[in-house]
Amino acid sequence: MNQTDFAGALELALAREEAAVAFYEELLGMASFAAQKATLKEFRLMEEGHVAMVQSMQTKGRVNLSPDAAVDLGLARRLAAEEKPAAGMSYQQILSAAIKKEERSGDLYRDLAAAAVDGEIHLVFERLAAEESRHKHYFEELYENEVSRDN
Amino acid sequence: MDIKDFIAPFAVWKRAFEKPFTVNKPIDERPGAPRYRGFHINDSARCVGCGTCEAICMNKAIDLVPVDALKPDGGDSGLRPRVDYGRCCWCALCVDICPSGSLGMSNEYLWVDRDPEVFRYTPGVEAKPWDGAELGYRRADGYRLLEEERVDMPELDHHEAVKSFLELVRGYSRQQAEKEADRCVSCGVCVASCPAHMDIPGYIRAVREGDLEQGLRLLYETNPFPEACGRICTHLCEAACSIGSGRSADGTPTDPVAIRWLKRYIADQVELADYGKALPRAEAPTGRKVAIIGAGPGGLAAAYYLALLGHGVTVFEKDEAAGGMLRYGIPEYRLPYPALDKDIAWITSLGVRIRYGVAMGKDLTLVSLYGDYDAVFLSTGLTVAYKLDVPGDKHPRVLDGVAILAAATRGEPLGLGRKVAVVGGGNVAMDAARTALRSGAEVDIVYRRREVDMPADPEEIMEAKAEGAILIPQAIPLEVKPAEGPDAANKATFVWNLAEMVQKEPGKRPVPEPIPGAVVEKTYDSIIAAIGQGPDLSYVAEGDGIEIRRYKPVIGPDGRTSRATVFAGGDLTNDRKDAISAIADGHRAALAMDRLFAGKEA
Ligand SMILES: Cc1cc2nc3c(=O)[nH]c(=O)nc-3n(C[C@H](O)[C@H](O)[C@H](O)COP(=O)(O)OP(=O)(O)OC[C@H]3O[C@@H](n4cnc5c(N)ncnc54)[C@H](O)[C@@H]3O)c2cc1C
Ligand code: SF4
Ligand code: SF4
C-alpha cells in the first residue's frame, strides 16, 4: 500500500476501519450474554459505518471530513486497557479497548500527516486523525458517564 | 313641598361648567412613605410558587396562577401569586410570610383606570411601572413569621462516632419532631421532586397532629421502606422545600424542613406489631404469579405493592439476606440492620416469599421462569465494581469498595491495614472511607475532580472529613506499583498526577488535565477502588427477548422491557441510582403489571 498518494491513504484508512470491524466481530464470537452482544454489535455497526464512509470517499475521490478535532478527555493516555479481544469482557473493558483503539488510529494518522510531503495527503491524514478523535471522544464520554461515574 | 325641591336638581347644571373637584391624578406630589404598603412587587425568579402568601391572605386576595414562561420543576411549582386589589387590604401578611423573601410592596399607591379587571395582576410577571421600586414595604431584617432554623438533630460527636459502628443520628423526640413539623407550611412544592411522590405535607401534618398511624399510612402509600429512607434517602425534597428557599439575615440559605428525619420519626415511633392497625392488608389472592429477581429496595417495593393487590410474589435473591445495597453497601452507622429488617419484615408479612441463595443465570435461567410466572421484574442493581483501569491495578492490595462494605456487613475481618487510600468521590467511596476509619486506618480520599464535583451526598463528604479522612482532590490515578521497604509485600504504592480543571467544552463540566511533573507517589496498606459500578447482566441470554442497550435493559415509561411480561427497574435502569428511585420504579412496575393482568393493556 502506498500511503504517499491519495488512493493509498484511503486504502490504509479502509484497512484500519475493516480491522476495527473484525475486532468487534472477534469479540462478538466470544461474547456469551445479551448485554455484551448488544454493545459489541452496536460498536461494530459504527465501525461498519466508518468503512462505508471511507469507501464513499474513495468513490468520490475526495475527503469530506470535518477538520475539527474533538476535545481530548485524556482517558486514552492513562487507561490500562489492552486491545486484545478476550472472552467475558466487561462494559468497562470494551469501552476502554474502544478508546485505545481510536487513539492508536488517530496517532497513526497524525504520524502519517507529519511524514507526508504532499500537501493534499497531509490534509487527508489530518482529517482522518480528526475523525478518529471524534470517535475517541464519543467513547470517552460514554466511559466518563457510565463507567467512571464516581471518579 | 318647597319650590326649592323642584329647582335644586336643575341648579346642579351650573356645576357642569366649573373646574371639577376630582382630578385625574390628584396627589402626584405626595409620594407614599418609604415603607408604605403599596402595590405588590415580586421577584419572579426567586419566588418558588409555594402559595404560602395565598394561604395566609384572609381576604382571599391572592390566587396562585400558572405562568406560561415557567415550567414546574423541583422546588418551583411554576405558579405565581396574582393579587386582586378589589380584595387586598394591604396588611402585608403575605410579604411577612413569604419563605423565599421574593414578595414585597412598592410605595406606589396610585393607579387610575376605567377597567376594573386590570386591578388584578401577577406581580413580577405582568410589567408595572413600580416594578423594581426601591421604596415600599419589605419584611424587616430579623422579623420572621416562619421559623428559619430547623430543630437540631442529636448526633454522636464525630470523634466518638469513628470509634464504633453505632448509629450516628439519634432521631427526634416527640417534642422535637412536632416543633420541626410546625415549620412546614403544607405548600406541597416538595412532592414533585420526590421520585416516589410521597405525600410529604400530609405525613408532616400527621406528625404535627400526633396521628402517627395516619402518618405511617401515608408513608406506605408510595414507599414501603420508611425506616431506611428516613435515614439514608438522598432527600431531593429538602432541596426543593420552599422553607429553604429564603435567606437568613446573615445571607445564608434558610434551613429546609427536615423531611427525612420526620419520616424516620414516624416509622421509629410505630412498633412493627402495631403496623397492622395502620396499614392495609393484602387483597384476596388473584391467582397471578410474579417472579422478582433481586431483593433490593426496587425488587421489594414491587413485591409489596403486588402482594397488596393480591398477586403471588416470589423473590429470587442470590445473597443470604434481603435489602440489596441497603444492607451490603450502606454501613450500619448510617442504616442499622434492625431498622432495615423492620421494613423488610412488614413486606414479607404480606406473604411475599424470598428464596435466598438463588442466583439467576447460575441456579435458574430467566427463560425457565416465563412458563411458571405471569410476569417478571428484574431489579438486580449494580453488582460489578469497575476497576481502577490503570497499570498495576491487579495488585493484591487494590481492593474493591463494594466488596469491602459487604465484608463489613457480614462481619468478616477487613484487613485494611493502617494506611488506606480510597479512590473515588461517590457514596461508595465515602462509606468505604468511613468504614476504614472505623477499623482504625488513616484514610486519604483520592478524587479526580474538585470537591464540588463529588457525586456523594455533601453531608457524607463533610462527615468523612470530620471523622478524619483527608481529601486529595484533582488527583488523576496513574499507576499502582509494588511497594518498597519493610513489609513491602503487604503494601502498594499509588501514583497520581495532580490536575488543573480545564473548561474544554462550553456547557460541559470541566476536565481534569494533568499538571506536567506534578506526580505524587504514596505507599498504602490498601487501595480501595470506588470509581463506579455496573450491572451483571450475564443472566439475560439473547434468546430471552429482552432488548439491551449499553448494559441496560431498554424499558418504556412503565418499566416494561421489549418482552411484554418482563419489567425492569432500580439501579439497573434508572440514572439516579438511589434507593427512593429504585422504590418508585418498583411501585410503578407493580401497577403496570396489575394493569397487564387486568387486561387493560397489551
Ligand atoms: C455504598 C453505597 C452507599 C449508598 N448510599 C446511598 C444513600 O445514602 N442513599 C441512597 O438513596 N442510596 C444509596 N445508595 C444506592 C442504593 O443503595 C441503591 O440505589 C439501591 O439499593 C438500588 O436498589 P435496587 O433494588 O435497584 O438494587 P440493589 O439494592 O443493588 O439490589 C439488587 C439485589 O439483586 C440481587 N441480585 C443481583 N444479581 C442477582 C442475580 N443474578 N440473581 C439473584 N439476585 C441477584 C443482589 O444481591 C441485590 O440483593 C448507596 C449504594 C452503595 C453501594
Ligand atoms: S414564594 Fe412568596 S410570593 Fe412566591 S408564592 Fe411563595 S409566598 Fe407567594
Ligand atoms: S416540607 Fe417544605 S416544601 Fe414540603 S410542604 Fe412542607 S414547607 Fe412545603
Tab-separated table of C-alpha atoms in Angstrom, chain A residues 28 31-43 46 70-75 77-82 88-97 99-100 137-139 141-151, chain B residues 384-393 423-429 446-449 455 475-478 504-505 508-509 511-514 530-533 536-542 546 548-551 575-577:
chain	number	residue	atom	x	y	z
A	28	LEU	CA	-18.775	-10.992	19.391
A	31	ALA	CA	-19.493	-12.946	23.874
A	32	SER	CA	-21.801	-15.083	25.933
A	33	PHE	CA	-24.702	-12.903	27.039
A	34	ALA	CA	-27.109	-10.386	25.565
A	35	ALA	CA	-25.633	-7.202	27.098
A	36	GLN	CA	-22.173	-7.927	25.711
A	37	LYS	CA	-23.519	-8.865	22.324
A	38	ALA	CA	-25.780	-5.827	22.023
A	39	THR	CA	-22.933	-3.448	22.880
A	40	LEU	CA	-20.472	-5.135	20.562
A	41	LYS	CA	-22.985	-5.199	17.727
A	42	GLU	CA	-23.631	-1.501	18.208
A	43	PHE	CA	-19.925	-0.707	18.106
A	46	MET	CA	-20.480	2.101	13.993
A	70	ALA	CA	-12.756	16.719	19.190
A	71	VAL	CA	-11.716	17.649	22.684
A	72	ASP	CA	-9.372	15.112	24.253
A	73	LEU	CA	-10.709	13.989	27.632
A	74	GLY	CA	-7.351	12.400	28.346
A	75	LEU	CA	-8.564	8.917	29.168
A	77	ARG	CA	-3.364	8.177	27.793
A	78	ARG	CA	-3.886	6.671	31.209
A	79	LEU	CA	-6.198	3.685	30.796
A	80	ALA	CA	-4.500	0.357	31.208
A	81	ALA	CA	-6.688	-1.437	28.709
A	82	GLU	CA	-5.349	-3.642	26.030
A	88	GLY	CA	-16.209	-12.136	29.126
A	89	MET	CA	-15.031	-8.536	28.629
A	90	SER	CA	-16.965	-6.178	30.896
A	91	TYR	CA	-18.551	-2.962	29.673
A	92	GLN	CA	-15.584	-1.098	31.138
A	93	GLN	CA	-13.122	-3.283	29.269
A	94	ILE	CA	-14.999	-2.976	25.980
A	95	LEU	CA	-15.161	0.799	26.293
A	96	SER	CA	-11.540	1.269	27.252
A	97	ALA	CA	-10.427	-1.029	24.445
A	99	ILE	CA	-10.940	4.291	23.354
A	100	LYS	CA	-7.439	2.872	22.994
A	137	HIS	CA	-14.326	11.409	22.247
A	138	TYR	CA	-17.601	9.577	21.830
A	139	PHE	CA	-16.276	6.554	23.712
A	141	GLU	CA	-17.779	10.417	27.126
A	142	LEU	CA	-19.513	7.067	27.467
A	143	TYR	CA	-16.741	5.920	29.776
A	144	GLU	CA	-16.948	9.071	31.898
A	145	ASN	CA	-20.726	8.967	32.199
A	146	GLU	CA	-21.353	5.279	32.538
A	147	VAL	CA	-18.218	3.694	33.985
A	148	SER	CA	-16.235	6.274	35.898
A	149	ARG	CA	-19.335	7.910	37.372
A	150	ASP	CA	-17.822	8.221	40.819
A	151	ASN	CA	-14.373	9.407	39.854
B	384	VAL	CA	-19.898	-5.337	39.313
B	385	ALA	CA	-17.268	-2.977	40.702
B	386	TYR	CA	-15.345	-1.240	37.956
B	387	LYS	CA	-11.564	-1.406	38.138
B	388	LEU	CA	-9.137	1.461	38.559
B	389	ASP	CA	-8.095	0.755	34.975
B	390	VAL	CA	-4.507	1.914	35.433
B	391	PRO	CA	-1.352	-0.167	35.055
B	392	GLY	CA	-0.834	-2.336	38.116
B	393	ASP	CA	-4.471	-2.314	39.204
B	423	VAL	CA	-10.205	6.259	45.075
B	424	GLY	CA	-13.452	7.934	44.074
B	425	GLY	CA	-15.932	10.558	45.234
B	426	GLY	CA	-19.281	8.817	45.343
B	427	ASN	CA	-21.338	7.229	48.096
B	428	VAL	CA	-19.355	4.003	47.936
B	429	ALA	CA	-16.090	5.905	48.362
B	446	VAL	CA	-8.191	10.496	46.220
B	447	TYR	CA	-10.610	12.060	43.758
B	448	ARG	CA	-10.028	13.052	40.153
B	449	ARG	CA	-12.117	16.229	40.116
B	455	PRO	CA	-21.305	12.791	43.427
B	475	ALA	CA	-5.673	13.705	41.506
B	476	ILE	CA	-5.642	11.545	38.394
B	477	PRO	CA	-4.725	7.898	39.107
B	478	LEU	CA	-1.703	6.888	37.054
B	504	LYS	CA	-12.695	22.308	27.390
B	505	GLU	CA	-16.210	22.324	26.050
B	508	LYS	CA	-19.960	20.682	29.903
B	509	ARG	CA	-18.185	20.087	33.167
B	511	VAL	CA	-11.984	18.248	32.627
B	512	PRO	CA	-9.071	17.374	34.941
B	513	GLU	CA	-5.897	17.959	32.970
B	514	PRO	CA	-2.603	16.631	34.392
B	530	ALA	CA	-14.645	3.044	44.246
B	531	ILE	CA	-14.863	4.614	40.816
B	532	GLY	CA	-18.241	3.180	39.810
B	533	GLN	CA	-20.295	0.019	39.461
B	536	ASP	CA	-24.040	-8.115	35.975
B	537	LEU	CA	-26.439	-8.956	33.190
B	538	SER	CA	-24.896	-12.295	32.397
B	539	TYR	CA	-28.199	-13.927	33.366
B	540	VAL	CA	-30.002	-12.390	30.382
B	541	ALA	CA	-29.434	-14.507	27.291
B	542	GLU	CA	-30.017	-13.275	23.764
B	546	ILE	CA	-35.150	-8.539	26.340
B	548	ILE	CA	-30.469	-4.391	25.999
B	549	ARG	CA	-28.606	-1.265	25.094
B	550	ARG	CA	-25.289	-0.410	26.637
B	551	TYR	CA	-25.669	-2.797	29.524
B	575	ASP	CA	-29.979	7.225	36.163
B	576	ARG	CA	-30.370	8.496	39.700
B	577	LYS	CA	-29.156	5.310	41.313
